[in-house]
PDB file of C-alpha atoms in Angstrom:
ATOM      1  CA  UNK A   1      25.855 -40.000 -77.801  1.00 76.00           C
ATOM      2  CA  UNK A   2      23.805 -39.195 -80.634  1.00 84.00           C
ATOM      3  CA  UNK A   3      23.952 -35.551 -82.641  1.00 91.00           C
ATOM      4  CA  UNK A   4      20.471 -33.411 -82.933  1.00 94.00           C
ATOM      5  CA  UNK A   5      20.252 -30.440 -84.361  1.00 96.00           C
ATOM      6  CA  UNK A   6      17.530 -27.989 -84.943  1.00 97.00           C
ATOM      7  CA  UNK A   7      16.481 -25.491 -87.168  1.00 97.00           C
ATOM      8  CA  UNK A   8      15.548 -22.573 -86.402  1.00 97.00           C
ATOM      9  CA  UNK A   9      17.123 -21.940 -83.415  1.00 96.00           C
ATOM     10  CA  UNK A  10      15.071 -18.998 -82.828  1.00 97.00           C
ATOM     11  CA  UNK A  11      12.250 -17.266 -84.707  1.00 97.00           C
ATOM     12  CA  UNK A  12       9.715 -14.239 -84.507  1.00 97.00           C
ATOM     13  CA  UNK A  13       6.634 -14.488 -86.164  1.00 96.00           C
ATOM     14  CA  UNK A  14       3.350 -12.318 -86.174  1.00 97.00           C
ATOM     15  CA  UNK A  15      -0.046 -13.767 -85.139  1.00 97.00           C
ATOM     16  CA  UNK A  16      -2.073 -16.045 -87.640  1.00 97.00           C
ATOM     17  CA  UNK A  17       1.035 -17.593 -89.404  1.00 97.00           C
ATOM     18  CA  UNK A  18       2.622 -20.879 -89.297  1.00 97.00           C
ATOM     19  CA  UNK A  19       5.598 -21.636 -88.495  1.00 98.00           C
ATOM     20  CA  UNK A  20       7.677 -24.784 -89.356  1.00 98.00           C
ATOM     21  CA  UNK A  21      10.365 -26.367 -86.997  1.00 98.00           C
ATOM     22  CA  UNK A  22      13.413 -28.872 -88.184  1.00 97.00           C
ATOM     23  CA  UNK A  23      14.551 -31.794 -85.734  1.00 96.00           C
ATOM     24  CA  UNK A  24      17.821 -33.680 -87.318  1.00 95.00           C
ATOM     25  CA  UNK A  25      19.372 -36.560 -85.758  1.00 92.00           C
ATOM     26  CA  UNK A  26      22.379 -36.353 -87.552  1.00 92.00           C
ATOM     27  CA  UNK A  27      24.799 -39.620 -87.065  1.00 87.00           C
ATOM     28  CA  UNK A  28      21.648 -42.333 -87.275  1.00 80.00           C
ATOM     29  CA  UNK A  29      18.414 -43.256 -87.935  1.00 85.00           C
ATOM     30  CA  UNK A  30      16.143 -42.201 -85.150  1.00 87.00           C
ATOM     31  CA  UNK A  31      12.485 -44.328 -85.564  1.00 86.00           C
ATOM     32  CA  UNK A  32      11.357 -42.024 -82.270  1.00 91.00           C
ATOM     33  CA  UNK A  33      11.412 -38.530 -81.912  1.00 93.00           C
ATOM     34  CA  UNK A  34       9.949 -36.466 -79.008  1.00 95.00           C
ATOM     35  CA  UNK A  35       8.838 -32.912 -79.302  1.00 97.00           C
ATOM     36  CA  UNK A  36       8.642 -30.838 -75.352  1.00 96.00           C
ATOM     37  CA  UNK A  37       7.489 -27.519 -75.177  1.00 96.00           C
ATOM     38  CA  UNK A  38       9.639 -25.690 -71.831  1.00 94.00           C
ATOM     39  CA  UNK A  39       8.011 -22.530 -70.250  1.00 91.00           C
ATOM     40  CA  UNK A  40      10.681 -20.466 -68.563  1.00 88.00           C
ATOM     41  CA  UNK A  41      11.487 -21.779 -65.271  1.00 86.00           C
ATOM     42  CA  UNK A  42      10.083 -24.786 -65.913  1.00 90.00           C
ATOM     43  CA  UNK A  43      10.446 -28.433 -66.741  1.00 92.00           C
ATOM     44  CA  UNK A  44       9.977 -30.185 -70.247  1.00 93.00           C
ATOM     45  CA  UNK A  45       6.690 -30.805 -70.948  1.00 93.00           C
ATOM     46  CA  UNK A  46       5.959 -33.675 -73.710  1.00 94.00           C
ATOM     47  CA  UNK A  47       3.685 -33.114 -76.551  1.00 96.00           C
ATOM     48  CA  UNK A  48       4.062 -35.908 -78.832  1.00 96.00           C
ATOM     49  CA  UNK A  49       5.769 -38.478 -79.902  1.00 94.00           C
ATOM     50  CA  UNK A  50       6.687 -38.772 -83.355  1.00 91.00           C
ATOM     51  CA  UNK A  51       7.033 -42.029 -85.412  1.00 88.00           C
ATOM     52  CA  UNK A  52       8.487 -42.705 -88.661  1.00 86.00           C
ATOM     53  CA  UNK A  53       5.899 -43.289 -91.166  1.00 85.00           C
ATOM     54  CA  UNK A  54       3.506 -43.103 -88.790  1.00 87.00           C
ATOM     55  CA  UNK A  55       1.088 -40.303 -87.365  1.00 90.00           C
ATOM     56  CA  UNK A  56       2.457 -38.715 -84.060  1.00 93.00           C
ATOM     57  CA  UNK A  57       0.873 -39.610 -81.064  1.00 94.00           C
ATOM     58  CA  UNK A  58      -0.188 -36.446 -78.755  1.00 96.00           C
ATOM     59  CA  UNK A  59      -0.405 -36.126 -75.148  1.00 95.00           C
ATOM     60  CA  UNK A  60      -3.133 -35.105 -73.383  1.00 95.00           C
ATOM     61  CA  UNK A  61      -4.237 -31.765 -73.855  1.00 95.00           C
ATOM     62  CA  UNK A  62      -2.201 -30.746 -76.642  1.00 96.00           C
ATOM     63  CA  UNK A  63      -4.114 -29.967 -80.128  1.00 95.00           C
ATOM     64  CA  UNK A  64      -2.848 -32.451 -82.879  1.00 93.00           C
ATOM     65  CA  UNK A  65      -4.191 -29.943 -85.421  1.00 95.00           C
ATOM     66  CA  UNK A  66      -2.512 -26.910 -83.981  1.00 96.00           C
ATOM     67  CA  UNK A  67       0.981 -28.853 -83.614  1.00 97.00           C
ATOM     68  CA  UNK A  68       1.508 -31.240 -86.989  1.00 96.00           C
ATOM     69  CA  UNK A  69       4.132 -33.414 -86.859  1.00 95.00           C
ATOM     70  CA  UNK A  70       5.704 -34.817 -89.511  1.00 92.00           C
ATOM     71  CA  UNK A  71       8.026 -37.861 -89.079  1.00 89.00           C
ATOM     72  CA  UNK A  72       8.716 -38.682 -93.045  1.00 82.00           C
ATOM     73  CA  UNK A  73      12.044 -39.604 -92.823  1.00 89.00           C
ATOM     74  CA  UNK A  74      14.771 -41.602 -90.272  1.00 88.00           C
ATOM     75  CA  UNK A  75      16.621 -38.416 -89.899  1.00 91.00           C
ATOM     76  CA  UNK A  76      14.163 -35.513 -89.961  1.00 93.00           C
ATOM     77  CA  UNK A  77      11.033 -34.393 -87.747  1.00 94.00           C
ATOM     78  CA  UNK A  78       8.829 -31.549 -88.074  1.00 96.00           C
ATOM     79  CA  UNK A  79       6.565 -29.389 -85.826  1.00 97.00           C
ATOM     80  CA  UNK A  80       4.761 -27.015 -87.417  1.00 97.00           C
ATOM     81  CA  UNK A  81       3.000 -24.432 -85.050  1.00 98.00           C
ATOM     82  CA  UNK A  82      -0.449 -23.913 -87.175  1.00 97.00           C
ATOM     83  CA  UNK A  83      -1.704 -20.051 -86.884  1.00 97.00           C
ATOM     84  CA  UNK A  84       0.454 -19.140 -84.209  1.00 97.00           C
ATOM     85  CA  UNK A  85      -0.790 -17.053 -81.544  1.00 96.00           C
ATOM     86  CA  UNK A  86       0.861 -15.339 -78.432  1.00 96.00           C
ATOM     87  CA  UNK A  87       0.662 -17.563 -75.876  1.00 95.00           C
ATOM     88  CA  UNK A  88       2.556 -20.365 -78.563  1.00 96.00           C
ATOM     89  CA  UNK A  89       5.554 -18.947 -77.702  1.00 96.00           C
ATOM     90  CA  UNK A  90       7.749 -20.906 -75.980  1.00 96.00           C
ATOM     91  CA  UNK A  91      10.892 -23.097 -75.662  1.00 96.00           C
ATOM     92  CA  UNK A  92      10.240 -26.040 -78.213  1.00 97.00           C
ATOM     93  CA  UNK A  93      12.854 -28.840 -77.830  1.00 97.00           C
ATOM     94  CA  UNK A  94      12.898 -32.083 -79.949  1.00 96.00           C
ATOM     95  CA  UNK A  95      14.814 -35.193 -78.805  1.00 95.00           C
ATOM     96  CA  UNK A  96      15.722 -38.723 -80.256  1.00 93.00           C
ATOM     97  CA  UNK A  97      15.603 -41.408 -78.889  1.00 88.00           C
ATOM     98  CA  UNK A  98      18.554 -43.985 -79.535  1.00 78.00           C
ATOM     99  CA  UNK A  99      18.428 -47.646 -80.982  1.00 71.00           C
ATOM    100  CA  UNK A 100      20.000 -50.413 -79.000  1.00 70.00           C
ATOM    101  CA  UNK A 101      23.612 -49.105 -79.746  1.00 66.00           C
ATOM    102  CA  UNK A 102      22.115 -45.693 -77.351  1.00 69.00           C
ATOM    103  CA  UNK A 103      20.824 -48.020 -74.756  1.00 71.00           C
ATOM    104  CA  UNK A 104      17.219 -46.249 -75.881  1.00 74.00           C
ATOM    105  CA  UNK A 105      18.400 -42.835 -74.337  1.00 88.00           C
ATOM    106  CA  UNK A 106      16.578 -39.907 -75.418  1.00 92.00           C
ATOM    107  CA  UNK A 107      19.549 -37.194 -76.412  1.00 93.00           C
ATOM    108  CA  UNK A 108      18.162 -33.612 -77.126  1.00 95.00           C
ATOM    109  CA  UNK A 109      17.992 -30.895 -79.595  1.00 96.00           C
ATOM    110  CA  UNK A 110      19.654 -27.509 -78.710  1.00 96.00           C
ATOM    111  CA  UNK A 111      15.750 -26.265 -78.831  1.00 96.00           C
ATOM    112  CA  UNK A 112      13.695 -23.677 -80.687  1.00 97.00           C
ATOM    113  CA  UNK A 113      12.584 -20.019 -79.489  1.00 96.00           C
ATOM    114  CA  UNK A 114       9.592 -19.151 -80.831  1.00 97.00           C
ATOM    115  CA  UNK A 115       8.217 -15.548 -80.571  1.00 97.00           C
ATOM    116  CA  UNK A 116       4.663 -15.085 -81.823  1.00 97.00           C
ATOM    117  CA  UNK A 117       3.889 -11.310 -82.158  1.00 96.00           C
TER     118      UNK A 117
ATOM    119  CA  UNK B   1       1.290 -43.172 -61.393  1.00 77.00           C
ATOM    120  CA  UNK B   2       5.240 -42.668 -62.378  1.00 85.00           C
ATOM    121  CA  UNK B   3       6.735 -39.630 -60.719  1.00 92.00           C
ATOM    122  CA  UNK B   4       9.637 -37.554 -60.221  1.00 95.00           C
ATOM    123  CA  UNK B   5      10.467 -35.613 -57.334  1.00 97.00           C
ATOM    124  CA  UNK B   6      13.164 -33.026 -57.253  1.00 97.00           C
ATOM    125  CA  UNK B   7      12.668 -31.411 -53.670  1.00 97.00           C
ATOM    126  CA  UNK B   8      15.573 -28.403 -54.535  1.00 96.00           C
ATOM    127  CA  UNK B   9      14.067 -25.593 -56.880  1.00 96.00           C
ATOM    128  CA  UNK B  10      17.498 -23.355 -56.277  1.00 97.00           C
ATOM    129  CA  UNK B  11      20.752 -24.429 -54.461  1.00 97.00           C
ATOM    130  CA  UNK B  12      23.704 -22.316 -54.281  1.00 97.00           C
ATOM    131  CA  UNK B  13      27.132 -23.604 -53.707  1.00 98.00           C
ATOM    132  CA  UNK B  14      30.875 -22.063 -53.063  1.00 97.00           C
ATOM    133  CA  UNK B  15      33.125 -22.886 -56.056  1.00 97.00           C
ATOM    134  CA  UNK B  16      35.197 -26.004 -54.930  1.00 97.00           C
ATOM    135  CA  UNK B  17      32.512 -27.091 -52.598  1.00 98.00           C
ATOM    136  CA  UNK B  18      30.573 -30.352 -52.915  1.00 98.00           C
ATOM    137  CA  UNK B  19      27.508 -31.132 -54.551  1.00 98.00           C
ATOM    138  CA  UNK B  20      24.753 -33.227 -54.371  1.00 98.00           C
ATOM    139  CA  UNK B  21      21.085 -32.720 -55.522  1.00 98.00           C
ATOM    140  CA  UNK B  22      18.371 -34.816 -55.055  1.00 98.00           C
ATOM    141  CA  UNK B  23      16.170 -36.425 -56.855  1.00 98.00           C
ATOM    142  CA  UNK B  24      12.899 -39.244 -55.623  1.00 97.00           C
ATOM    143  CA  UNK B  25      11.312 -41.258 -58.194  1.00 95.00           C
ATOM    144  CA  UNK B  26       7.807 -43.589 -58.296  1.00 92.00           C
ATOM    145  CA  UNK B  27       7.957 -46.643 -60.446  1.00 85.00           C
ATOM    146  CA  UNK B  28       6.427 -50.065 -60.502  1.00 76.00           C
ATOM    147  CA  UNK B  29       9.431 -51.604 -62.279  1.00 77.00           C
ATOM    148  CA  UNK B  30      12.844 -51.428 -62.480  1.00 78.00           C
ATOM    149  CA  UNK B  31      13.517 -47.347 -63.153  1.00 87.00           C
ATOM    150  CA  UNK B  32      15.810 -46.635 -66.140  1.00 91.00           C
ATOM    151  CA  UNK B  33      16.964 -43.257 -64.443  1.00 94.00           C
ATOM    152  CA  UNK B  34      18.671 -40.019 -66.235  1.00 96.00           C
ATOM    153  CA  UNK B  35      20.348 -37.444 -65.128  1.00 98.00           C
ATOM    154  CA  UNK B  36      20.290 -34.166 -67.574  1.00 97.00           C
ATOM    155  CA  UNK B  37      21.537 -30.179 -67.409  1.00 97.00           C
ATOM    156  CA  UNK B  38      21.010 -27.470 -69.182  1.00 96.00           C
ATOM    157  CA  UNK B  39      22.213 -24.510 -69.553  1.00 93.00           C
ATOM    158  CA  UNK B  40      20.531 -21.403 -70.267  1.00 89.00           C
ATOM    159  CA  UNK B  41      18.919 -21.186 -73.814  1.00 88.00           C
ATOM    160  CA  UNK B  42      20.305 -24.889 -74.221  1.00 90.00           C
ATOM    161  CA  UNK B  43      18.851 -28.012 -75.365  1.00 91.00           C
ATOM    162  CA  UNK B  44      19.567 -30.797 -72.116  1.00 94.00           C
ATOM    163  CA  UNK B  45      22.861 -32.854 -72.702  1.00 96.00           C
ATOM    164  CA  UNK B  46      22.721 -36.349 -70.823  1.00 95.00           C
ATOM    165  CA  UNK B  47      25.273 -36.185 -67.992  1.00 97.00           C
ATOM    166  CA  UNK B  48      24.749 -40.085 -66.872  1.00 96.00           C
ATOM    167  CA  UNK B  49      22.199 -42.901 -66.509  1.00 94.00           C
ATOM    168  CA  UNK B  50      21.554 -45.970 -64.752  1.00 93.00           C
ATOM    169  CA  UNK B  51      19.783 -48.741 -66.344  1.00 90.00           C
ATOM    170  CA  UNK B  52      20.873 -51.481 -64.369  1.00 87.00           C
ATOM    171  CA  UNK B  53      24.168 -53.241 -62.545  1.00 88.00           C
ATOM    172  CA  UNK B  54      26.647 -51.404 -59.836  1.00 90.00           C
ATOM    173  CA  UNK B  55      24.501 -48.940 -58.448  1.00 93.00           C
ATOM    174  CA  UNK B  56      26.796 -45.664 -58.180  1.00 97.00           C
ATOM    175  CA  UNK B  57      27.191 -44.469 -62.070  1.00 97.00           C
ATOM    176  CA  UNK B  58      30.031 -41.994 -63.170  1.00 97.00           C
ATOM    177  CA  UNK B  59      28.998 -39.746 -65.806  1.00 97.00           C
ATOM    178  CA  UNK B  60      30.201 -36.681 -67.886  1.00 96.00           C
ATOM    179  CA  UNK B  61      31.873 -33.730 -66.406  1.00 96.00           C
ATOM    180  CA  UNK B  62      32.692 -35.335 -62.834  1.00 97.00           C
ATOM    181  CA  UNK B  63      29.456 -36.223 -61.828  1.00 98.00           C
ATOM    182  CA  UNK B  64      28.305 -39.088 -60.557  1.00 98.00           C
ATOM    183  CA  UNK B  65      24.631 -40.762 -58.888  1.00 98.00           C
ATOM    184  CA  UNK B  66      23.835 -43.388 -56.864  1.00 97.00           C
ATOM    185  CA  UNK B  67      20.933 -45.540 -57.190  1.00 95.00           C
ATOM    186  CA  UNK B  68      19.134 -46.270 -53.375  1.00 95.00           C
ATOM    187  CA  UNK B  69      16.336 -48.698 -54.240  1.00 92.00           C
ATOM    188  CA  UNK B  70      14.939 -48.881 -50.705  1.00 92.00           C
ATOM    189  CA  UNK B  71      15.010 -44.848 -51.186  1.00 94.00           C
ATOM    190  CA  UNK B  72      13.865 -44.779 -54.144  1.00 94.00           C
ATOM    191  CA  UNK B  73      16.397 -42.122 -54.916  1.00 96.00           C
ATOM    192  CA  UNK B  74      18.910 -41.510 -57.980  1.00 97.00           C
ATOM    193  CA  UNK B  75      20.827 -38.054 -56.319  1.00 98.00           C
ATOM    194  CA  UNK B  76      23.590 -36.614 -58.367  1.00 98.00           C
ATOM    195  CA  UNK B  77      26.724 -35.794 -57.007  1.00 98.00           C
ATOM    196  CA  UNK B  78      29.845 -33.945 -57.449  1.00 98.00           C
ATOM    197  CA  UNK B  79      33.307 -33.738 -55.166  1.00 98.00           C
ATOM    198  CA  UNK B  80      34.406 -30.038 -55.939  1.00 98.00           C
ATOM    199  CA  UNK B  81      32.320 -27.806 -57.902  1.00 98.00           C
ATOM    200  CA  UNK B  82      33.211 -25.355 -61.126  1.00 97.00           C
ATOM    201  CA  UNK B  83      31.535 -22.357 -61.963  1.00 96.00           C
ATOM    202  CA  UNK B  84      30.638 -23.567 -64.959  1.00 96.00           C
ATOM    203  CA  UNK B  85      28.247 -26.055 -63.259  1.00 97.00           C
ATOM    204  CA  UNK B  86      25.853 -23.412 -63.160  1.00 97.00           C
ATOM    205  CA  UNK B  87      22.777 -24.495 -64.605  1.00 97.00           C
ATOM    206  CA  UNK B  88      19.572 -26.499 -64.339  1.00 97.00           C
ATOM    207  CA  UNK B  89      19.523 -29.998 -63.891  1.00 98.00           C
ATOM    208  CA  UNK B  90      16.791 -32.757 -64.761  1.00 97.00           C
ATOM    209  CA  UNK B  91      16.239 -35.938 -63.060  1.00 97.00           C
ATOM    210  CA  UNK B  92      14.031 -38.196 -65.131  1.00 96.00           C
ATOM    211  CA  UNK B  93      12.670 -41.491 -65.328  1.00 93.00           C
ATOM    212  CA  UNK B  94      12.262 -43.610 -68.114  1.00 89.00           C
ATOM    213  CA  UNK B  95       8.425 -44.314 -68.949  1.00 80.00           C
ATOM    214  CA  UNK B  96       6.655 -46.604 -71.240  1.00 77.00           C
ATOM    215  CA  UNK B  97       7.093 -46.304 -75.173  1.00 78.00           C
ATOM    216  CA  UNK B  98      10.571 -44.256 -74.338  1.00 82.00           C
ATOM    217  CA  UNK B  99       9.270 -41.328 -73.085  1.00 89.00           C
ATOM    218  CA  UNK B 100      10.832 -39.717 -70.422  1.00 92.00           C
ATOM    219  CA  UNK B 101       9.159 -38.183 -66.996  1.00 92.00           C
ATOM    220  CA  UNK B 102      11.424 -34.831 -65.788  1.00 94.00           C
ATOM    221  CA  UNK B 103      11.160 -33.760 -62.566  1.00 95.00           C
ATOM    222  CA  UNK B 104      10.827 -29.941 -61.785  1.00 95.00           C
ATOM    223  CA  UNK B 105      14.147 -29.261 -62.139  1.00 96.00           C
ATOM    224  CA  UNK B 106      16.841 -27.912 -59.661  1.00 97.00           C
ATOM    225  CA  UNK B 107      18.811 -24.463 -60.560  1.00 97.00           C
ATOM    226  CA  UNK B 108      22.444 -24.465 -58.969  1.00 98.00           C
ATOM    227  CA  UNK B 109      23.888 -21.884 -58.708  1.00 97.00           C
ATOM    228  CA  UNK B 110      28.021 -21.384 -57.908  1.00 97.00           C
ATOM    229  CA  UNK B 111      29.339 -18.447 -56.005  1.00 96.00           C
ATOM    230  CA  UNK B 112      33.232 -17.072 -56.596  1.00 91.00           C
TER     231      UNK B 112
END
């Protein structure tokens, strides 16, 4: 299957900065990306879906301005968490979802710890 | 509305034992179905899927899942568990524009 990586895989920040996180798909060109945010204990919950050289499209609920996505490339996808507070942190997992040659499976990042102080 | 159901929030098997965990879907169409698992800290690493053909799909690991239609069921199975299964598994169903819809999630657990 494909190869995602992600960068960082953890981070601490204090309240009222921004933090920026990488999503690689590293052995092909991924047009769809997928960011989830997991609680602990809980499933994957979808935020957006991130096109490239498109804007991302959000889900329901979830603040476009607070979470930008950037899609600018085939291989790279960025969530930046805008003036992180507190209850941002969380489990943030990116995916990629595979051309025809993936049978359009979505194959996962190892995911993101963000700590917001 | 699309759904999954994963009735199991913990099961706990013997090392060696079999396996199976269950997992209910709701979908108009044909379902593309995944099974995922992740392990603590972990991203989720595909263990099989069915998008269509023979029904009972072998996967990574020893796993395998059969597709019941009339059940509208994907479970996941394994003969003889190893204490490395330990983890969480995802059942999902494949949505419109690719996204995926997880079910809760099942934690197994292996005992010695």
């Amino acid at each position: 299957g494909a190869v995602v990586s992600q960068h960082p895989s953890r981070v601490i920040c204090k309240s009222g900065t921004s933090v920026k996180i990488e999503c690689r798909s590293l052995d092909f060109q991924a047009t769809t990306m997928f960011w989830y945010r997991q609680f602990p204990k809980q499933s994957l919950m979808l935020m957006a879906t991130s096109n490239e050289g498109s804007k991302a499209t959000y889900e329901q609920g979830v603040e476009k301005d607070k979470f930008l996505i950037n899609h600018a490339s085939l291989t790279l996808s960025t969530l930046t968490v805008t003036s992180a507070h507190p209850e941002d942190s969380s489990f943030y997992i990116c995916s990629v979802k595979g051309g025809a040659q993936y049978q359009e499976t979505q194959y996962f990042g190892p995911g993101t710890r963000l700590l917001v102080l | 509305a699309q759904s999954v159901t994963q009735p199991d929030i913990h099961i706990t098997v013997s090392e060696g034992a079999s396996l199976e965990l269950r997992c209910n879907y709701s979908y108009g169409a044909t379902p593309y179905l995944f099974w995922y698992v992740q392990s603590p800290g972990q991203g989720l690493q595909l263990l099989l899927k069915y998008f269509s053909g023979d029904t009972l799909v072998q996967g990574i690991k020893g796993f395998e899942a059969e597709f019941k239609r009339s059940q509208s069921s994907f479970n996941l199975r394994k003969p003889s568990v190893h204490w490395s299964d330990a983890a969480e598994y995802f059942c999902a169903v494949g949505g419109q524009g690719g996204k995926l819809i997880f079910g809760q999630g099942t934690e197994l657990s292996v005992k010695p």
